[in-house]
Coordinates of C-alpha atoms and ligand atoms in Angstrom, one line a residue:
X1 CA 1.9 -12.7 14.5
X2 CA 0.5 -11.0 17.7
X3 CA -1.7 -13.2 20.2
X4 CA -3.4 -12.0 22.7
X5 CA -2.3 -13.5 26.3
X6 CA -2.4 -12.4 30.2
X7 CA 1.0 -10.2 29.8
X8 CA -1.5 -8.0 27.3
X9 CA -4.1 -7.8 29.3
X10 CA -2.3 -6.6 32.1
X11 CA -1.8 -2.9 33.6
X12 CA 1.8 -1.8 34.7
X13 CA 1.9 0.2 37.5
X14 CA 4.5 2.8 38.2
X15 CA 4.9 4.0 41.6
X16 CA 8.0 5.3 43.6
X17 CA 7.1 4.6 46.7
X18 CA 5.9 0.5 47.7
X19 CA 3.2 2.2 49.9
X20 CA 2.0 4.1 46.5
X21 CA 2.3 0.7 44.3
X22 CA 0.7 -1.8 46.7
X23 CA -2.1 0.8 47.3
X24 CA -3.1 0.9 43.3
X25 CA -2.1 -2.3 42.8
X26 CA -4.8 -3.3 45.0
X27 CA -7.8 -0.9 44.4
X28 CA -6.8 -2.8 40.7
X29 CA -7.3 -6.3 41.5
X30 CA -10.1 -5.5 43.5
X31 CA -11.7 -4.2 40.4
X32 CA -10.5 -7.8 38.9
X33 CA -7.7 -5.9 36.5
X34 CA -4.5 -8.0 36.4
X35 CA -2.1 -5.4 37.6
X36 CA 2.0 -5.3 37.7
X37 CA 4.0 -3.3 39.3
X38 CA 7.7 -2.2 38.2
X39 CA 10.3 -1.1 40.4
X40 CA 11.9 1.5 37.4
X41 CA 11.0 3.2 34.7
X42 CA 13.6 0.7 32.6
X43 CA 11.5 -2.1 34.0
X44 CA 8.2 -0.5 33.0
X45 CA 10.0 0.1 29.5
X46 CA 11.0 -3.8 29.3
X47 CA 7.7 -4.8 30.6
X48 CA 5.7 -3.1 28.3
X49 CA 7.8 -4.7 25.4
X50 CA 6.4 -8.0 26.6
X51 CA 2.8 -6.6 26.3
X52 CA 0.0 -4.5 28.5
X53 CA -2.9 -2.9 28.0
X54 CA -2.5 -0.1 29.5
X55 CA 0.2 1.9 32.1
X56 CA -0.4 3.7 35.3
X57 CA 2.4 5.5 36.1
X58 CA 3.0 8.2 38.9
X59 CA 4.0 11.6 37.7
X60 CA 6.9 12.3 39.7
X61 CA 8.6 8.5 38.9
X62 CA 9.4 9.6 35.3
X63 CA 12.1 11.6 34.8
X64 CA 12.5 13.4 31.5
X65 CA 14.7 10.8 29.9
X66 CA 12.6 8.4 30.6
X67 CA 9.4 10.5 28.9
X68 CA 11.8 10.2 25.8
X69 CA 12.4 6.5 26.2
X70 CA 8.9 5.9 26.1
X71 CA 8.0 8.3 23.7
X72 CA 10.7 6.3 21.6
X73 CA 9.5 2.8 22.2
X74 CA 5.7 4.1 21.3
X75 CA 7.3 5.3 18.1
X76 CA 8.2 2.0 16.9
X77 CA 5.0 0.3 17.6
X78 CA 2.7 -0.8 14.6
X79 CA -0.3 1.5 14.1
X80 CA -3.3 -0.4 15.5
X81 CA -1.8 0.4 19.0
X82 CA -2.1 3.6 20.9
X83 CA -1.0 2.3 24.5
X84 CA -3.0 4.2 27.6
X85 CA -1.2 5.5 30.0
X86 CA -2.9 7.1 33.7
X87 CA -0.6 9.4 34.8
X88 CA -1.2 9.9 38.7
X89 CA -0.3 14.0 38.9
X90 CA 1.3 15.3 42.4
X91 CA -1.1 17.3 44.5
X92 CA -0.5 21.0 44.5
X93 CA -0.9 24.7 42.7
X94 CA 0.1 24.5 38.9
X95 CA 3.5 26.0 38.2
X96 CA 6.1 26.6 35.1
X97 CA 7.7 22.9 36.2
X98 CA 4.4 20.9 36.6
X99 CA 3.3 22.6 33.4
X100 CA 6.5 22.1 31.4
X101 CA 6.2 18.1 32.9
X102 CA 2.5 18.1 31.6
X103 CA 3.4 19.2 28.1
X104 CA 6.5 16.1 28.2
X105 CA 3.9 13.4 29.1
X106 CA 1.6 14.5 26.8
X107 CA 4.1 13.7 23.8
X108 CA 3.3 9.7 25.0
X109 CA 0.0 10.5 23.3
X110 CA -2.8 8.7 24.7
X111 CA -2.6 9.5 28.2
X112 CA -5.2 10.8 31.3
X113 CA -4.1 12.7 34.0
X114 CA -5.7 12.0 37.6
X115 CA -4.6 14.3 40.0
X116 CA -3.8 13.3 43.6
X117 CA -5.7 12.5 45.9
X118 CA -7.0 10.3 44.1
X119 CA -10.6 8.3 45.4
X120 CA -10.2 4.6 44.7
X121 CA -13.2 4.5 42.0
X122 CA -11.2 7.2 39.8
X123 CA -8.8 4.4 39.2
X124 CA -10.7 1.9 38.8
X125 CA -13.2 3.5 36.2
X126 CA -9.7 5.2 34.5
X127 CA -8.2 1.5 34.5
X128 CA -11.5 0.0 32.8
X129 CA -11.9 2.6 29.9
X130 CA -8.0 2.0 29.3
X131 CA -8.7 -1.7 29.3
X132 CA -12.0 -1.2 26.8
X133 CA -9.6 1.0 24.8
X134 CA -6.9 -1.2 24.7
X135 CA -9.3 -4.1 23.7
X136 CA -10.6 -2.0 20.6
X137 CA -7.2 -2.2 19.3
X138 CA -7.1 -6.2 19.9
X139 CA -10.0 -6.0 17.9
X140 CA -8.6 -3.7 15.3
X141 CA -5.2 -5.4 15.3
X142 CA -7.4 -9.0 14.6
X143 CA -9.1 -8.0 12.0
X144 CA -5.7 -6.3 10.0
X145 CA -4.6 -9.7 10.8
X146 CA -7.9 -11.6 9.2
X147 CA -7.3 -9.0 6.1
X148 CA -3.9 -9.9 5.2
X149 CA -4.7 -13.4 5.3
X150 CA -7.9 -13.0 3.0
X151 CA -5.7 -10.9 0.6
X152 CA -2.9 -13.1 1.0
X153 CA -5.1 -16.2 -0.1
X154 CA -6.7 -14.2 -2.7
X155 CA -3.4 -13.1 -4.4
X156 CA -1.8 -16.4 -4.1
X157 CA -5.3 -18.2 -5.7
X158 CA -5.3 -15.1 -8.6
X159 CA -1.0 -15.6 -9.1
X160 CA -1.7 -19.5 -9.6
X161 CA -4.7 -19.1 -12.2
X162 CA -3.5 -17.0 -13.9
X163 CA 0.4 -18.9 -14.1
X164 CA -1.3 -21.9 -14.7
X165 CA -4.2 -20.8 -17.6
X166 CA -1.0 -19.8 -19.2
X167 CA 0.2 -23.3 -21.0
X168 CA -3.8 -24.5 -21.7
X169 CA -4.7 -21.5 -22.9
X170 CA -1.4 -21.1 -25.1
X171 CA -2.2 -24.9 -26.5
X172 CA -6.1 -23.4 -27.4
X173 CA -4.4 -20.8 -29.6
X174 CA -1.9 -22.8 -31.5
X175 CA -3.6 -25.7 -32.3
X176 CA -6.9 -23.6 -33.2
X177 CA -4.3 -21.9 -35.6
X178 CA -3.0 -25.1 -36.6
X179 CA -6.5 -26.7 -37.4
X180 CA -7.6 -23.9 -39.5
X181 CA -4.0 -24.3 -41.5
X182 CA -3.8 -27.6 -41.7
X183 CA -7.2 -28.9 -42.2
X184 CA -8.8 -25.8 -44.6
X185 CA -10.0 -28.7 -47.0
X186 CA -12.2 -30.7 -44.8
X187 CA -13.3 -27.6 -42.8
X188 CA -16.4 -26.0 -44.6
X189 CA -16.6 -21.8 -44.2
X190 CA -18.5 -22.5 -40.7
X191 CA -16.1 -24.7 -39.8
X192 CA -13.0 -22.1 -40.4
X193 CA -15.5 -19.5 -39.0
X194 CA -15.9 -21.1 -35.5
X195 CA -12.0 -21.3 -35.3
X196 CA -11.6 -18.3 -36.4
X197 CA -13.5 -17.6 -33.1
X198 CA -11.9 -20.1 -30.8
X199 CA -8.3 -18.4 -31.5
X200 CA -8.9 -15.2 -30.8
X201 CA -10.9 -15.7 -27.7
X202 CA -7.8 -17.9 -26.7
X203 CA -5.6 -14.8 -28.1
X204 CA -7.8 -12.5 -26.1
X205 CA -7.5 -14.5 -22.8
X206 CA -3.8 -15.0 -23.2
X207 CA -3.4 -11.3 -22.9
X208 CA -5.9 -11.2 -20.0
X209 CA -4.0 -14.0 -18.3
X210 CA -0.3 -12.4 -18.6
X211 CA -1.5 -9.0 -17.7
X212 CA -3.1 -10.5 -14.5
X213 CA -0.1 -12.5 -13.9
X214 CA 1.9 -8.9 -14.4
X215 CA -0.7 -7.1 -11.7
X216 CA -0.4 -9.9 -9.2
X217 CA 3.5 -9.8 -9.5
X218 CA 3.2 -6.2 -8.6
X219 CA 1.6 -7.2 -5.2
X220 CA 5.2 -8.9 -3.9
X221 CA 7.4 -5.8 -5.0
X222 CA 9.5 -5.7 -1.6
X223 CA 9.5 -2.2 0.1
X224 CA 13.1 -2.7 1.1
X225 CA 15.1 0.8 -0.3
X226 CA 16.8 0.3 -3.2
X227 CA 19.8 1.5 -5.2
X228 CA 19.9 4.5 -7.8
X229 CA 18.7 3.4 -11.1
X230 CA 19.6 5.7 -14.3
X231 CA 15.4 6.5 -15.3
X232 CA 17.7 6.9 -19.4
X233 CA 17.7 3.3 -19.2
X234 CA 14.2 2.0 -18.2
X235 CA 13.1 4.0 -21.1
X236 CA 15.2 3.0 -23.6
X237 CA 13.8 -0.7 -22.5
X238 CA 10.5 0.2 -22.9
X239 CA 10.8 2.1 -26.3
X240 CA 12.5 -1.1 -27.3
X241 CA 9.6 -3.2 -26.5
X242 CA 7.2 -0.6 -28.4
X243 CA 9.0 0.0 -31.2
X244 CA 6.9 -1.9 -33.6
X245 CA 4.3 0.5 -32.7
X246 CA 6.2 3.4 -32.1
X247 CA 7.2 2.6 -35.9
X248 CA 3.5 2.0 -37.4
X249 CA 2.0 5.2 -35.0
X250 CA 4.3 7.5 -36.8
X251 CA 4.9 8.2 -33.4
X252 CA 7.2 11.1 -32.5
X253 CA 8.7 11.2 -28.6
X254 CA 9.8 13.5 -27.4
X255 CA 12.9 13.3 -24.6
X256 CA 15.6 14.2 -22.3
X257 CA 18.5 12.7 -19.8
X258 CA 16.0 11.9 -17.0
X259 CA 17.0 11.7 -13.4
X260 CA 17.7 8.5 -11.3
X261 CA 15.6 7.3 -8.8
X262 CA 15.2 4.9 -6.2
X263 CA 13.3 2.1 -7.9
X264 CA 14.0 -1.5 -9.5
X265 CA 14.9 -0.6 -13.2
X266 CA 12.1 -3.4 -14.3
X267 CA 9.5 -1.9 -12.6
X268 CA 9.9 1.8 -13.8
X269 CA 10.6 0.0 -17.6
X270 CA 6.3 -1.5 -17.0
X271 CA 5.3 2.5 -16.1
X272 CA 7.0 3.5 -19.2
X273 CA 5.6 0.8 -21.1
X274 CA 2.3 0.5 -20.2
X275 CA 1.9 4.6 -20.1
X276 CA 3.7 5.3 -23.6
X277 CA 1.6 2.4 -25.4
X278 CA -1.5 4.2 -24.1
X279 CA -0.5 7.2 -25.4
X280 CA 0.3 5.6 -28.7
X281 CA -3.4 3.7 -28.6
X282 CA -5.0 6.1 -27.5
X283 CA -4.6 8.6 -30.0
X284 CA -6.5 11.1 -32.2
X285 CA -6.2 11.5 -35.8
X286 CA -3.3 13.5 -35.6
X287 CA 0.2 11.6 -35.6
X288 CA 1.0 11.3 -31.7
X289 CA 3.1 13.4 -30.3
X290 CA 4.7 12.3 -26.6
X291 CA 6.8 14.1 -24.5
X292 CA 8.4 12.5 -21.4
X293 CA 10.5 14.8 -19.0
X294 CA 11.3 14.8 -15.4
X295 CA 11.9 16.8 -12.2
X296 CA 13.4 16.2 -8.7
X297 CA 10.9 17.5 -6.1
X298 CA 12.0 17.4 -2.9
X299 CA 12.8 13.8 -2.1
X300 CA 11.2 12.5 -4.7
X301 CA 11.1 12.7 -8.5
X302 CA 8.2 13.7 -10.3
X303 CA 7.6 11.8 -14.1
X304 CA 5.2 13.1 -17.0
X305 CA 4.3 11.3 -20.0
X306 CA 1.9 13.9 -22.1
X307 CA 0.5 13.1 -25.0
X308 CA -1.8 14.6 -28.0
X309 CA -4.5 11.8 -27.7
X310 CA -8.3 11.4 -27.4
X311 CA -8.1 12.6 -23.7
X312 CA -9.8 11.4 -20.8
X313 CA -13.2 12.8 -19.6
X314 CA -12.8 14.6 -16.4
X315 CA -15.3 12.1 -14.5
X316 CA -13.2 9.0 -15.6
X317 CA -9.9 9.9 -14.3
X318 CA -9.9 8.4 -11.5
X319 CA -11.5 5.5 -12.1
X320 CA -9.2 4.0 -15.0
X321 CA -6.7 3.2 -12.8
X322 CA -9.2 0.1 -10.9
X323 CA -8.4 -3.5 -12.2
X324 CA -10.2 -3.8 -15.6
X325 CA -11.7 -0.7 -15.7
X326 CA -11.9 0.7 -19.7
X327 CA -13.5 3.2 -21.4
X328 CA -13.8 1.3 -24.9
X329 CA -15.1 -1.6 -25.7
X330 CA -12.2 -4.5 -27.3
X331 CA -13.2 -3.9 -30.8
X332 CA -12.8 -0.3 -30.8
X333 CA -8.9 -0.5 -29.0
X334 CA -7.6 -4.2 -27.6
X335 CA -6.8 -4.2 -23.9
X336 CA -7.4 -5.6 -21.1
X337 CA -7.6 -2.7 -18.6
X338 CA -5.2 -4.2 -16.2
X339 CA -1.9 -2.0 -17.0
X340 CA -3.1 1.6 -15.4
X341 CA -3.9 -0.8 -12.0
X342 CA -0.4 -2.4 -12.5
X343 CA 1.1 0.8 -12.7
X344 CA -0.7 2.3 -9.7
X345 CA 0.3 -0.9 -7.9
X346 CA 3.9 -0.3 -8.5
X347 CA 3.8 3.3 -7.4
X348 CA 2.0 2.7 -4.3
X349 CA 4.5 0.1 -3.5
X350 CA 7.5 2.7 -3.2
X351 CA 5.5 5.4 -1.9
X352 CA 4.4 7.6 -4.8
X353 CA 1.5 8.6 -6.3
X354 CA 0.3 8.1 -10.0
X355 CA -2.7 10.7 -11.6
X356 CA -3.9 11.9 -14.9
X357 CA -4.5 15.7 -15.7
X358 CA -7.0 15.3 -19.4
X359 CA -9.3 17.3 -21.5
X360 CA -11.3 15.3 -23.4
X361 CA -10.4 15.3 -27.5
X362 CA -7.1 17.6 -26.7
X363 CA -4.9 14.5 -24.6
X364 CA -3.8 13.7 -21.3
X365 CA -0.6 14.1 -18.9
X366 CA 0.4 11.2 -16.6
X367 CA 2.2 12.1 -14.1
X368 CA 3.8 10.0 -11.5
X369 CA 6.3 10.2 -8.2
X370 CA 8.6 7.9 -7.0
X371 CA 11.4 8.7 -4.3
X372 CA 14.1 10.0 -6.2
Ligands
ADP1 P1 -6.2 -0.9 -21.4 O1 -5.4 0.0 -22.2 O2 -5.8 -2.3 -21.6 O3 -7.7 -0.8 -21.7 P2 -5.4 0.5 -19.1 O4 -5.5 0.1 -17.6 O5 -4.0 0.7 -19.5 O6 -6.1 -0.6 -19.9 O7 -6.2 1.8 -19.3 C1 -7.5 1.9 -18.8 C2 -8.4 2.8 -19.7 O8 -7.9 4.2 -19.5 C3 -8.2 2.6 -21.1 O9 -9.2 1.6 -21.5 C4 -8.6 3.9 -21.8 O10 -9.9 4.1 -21.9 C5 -8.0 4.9 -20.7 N1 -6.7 5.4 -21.1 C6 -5.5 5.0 -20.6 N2 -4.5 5.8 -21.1 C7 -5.1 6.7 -21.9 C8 -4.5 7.8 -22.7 N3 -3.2 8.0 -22.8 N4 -5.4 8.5 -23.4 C9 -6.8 8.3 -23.3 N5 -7.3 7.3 -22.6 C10 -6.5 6.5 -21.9

């Protein structure tokens, strides 16, 4: 974790010449900036790996390999920080070379050119909105880091409820089931009624439970790259795991050899899963009718899973994939709203994108991308 310290509040000063160095070196700590000054541009380069806020560098003390160095190093730095640089220009008439020089250092981004001579209170006032620059990214940098705590804590408190609401909640449902068996005798119809209630509330929270569990799971998917998975085989799991209501839906699907792609084969089975039991609950009077196919697109692979359902209003279709978000109510289709946010979880962790094309009454096309 970054900290802020004096080697990032520093500026690092670039100068050829000592005469040049001690001279802005000086008009900076008169203006109470902490300055530094390197000898080479390898030694700005290694200096500004230990942290600064900002670099003043003279134009003619960075030679073209060096632009690329830096230009290199700024590359691999995380996005809060845009490192200033004040580039002091040589005096003189623009020409081709100082042009073609001007267009190199402007590839390090966020830089301000002073040209020579230069009065004292240029620097200074160039150094100080560097330094206020350079702070705003502290700031922003802080409060990423505040973020990722908070959402830290908050998937580690939602992965613990709902892993440990499993067992109690489990025990709720059993022995409600086992009361109402074992007991009918003594129990009078109000009795059996109310426990009749208890177990599928405890049924209905069970659900809710493992399907949170599922979403929070989906938070820790590591973005490392991984191997080629055969997509032929995630589906076959997931029809597997559907097939009792494949088998009551009537349900035809519809198929061919799919691609591979660069995904854990578990976590492309839960899109299949959770998309083709939508289509199979979500469907009209007709028998459903679910076609899956895919394409290679460029570097990634682009899924579809269409089917001849109720369809999605146009105004819905965004929001269906937010954590609990349905558009029925339990007794009309069970659910828990939490498997179109898993899925969109799982795609943005590799990258991809997940979105629904509908017309309401006709059906609706998922379609999905994930680098192939
Ligand atoms: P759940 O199915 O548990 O309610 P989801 O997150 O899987 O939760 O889906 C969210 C909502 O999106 C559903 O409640 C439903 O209204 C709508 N939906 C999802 N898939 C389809 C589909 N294939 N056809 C029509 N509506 C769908």
């Amino acid at each position: 974790m970054y900290r802020q310290n004096d080697l990032e509040m520093r500026v690092l000063v670039l100068a050829p010449t000592g005469r040049d160095a001690v001279l802005l070196s000086k008009t900076l700590e008169s203006a109470n900036v902490a300055a530094e000054v390197c000898r080479h541009a390898r030694d700005l380069l290694a200096m500004l790996e230990h942290g600064a806020a900002a670099a003043m560098v003279a134009e003619e003390a960075l030679l073209s390999t060096d632009v690329a160095e830096v230009v290199q190093w700024l590359a691999s730095q995380p996005p809060w920080s845009d490192m200033p640089f004040i580039v002091i220009t040589s005096r003189g008439r623009a020409n081709a070379a100082t042009a073609r020089k001007a267009q190199e250092l402007q590839l390090m981004g966020n830089v301000t050119f002073l040209e020579r001579p230069v009065r004292p209170e240029t620097i200074e006032a160039a150094a100080r909105s560097a330094l206020r620059a350079r702070m705003r990214q502290y700031e922003i940098r802080r409060r990423q880091e505040v973020l990722a705590r908070v959402n830290a804590d908050l998937e580690q408190f939602a992965y613990t409820a709902s892993h440990d609401l499993q067992e109690p909640i489990r025990n709720i449902a059993i022995y409600s089931e086992l009361l109402s068996k074992g007991y009918r005798d003594v129990l009078d119809h109000t009795g059996e009624a109310f426990l009749g209630y208890i177990n599928k509330g405890a049924r209905r929270m069970e659900m809710l439970v493992r399907d949170l569990l599922a979403y929070t799971k989906a938070a820790s998917i590591s973005d490392e790259p991984t191997d080629l998975v055969e997509a032929d085989k995630s589906l076959q799991d997931a029809l597997l795991n559907l097939s009792e209501a494949i088998r009551q839906s009537e349900a035809e699907l519809i198929y061919q050899s799919l691609p591979a792609v660069r995904m854990r084969e578990v976590h492309l089975q839960q899109l299949f899963q959770n998309l083709i039991g939508n289509a199979i609950k979500y469907r009209s009077d007709e028998k459903p009718r679910i076609t899956i196919s895919a394409e290679k697109n460029g570097s990634h692979c682009l899924f579809r899973i269409a089917d001849n359902g109720i369809g999605i209003n146009a105004e819905y279709k965004d929001r269906i994939f937010g954590l609990f978000k349905r558009l029925h109510g339990s007794a009309e289709y069970s659910g828990t709203g939490i498997g179109l946010a898993i899925c969109q979880r799982i795609v943005d962790r590799y990258r991809g994108r997940i979105w629904v094309e509908s017309e309401f009454g006709k059906g609706s096309t998922f379609f999905f991308t994930i680098p192939g």
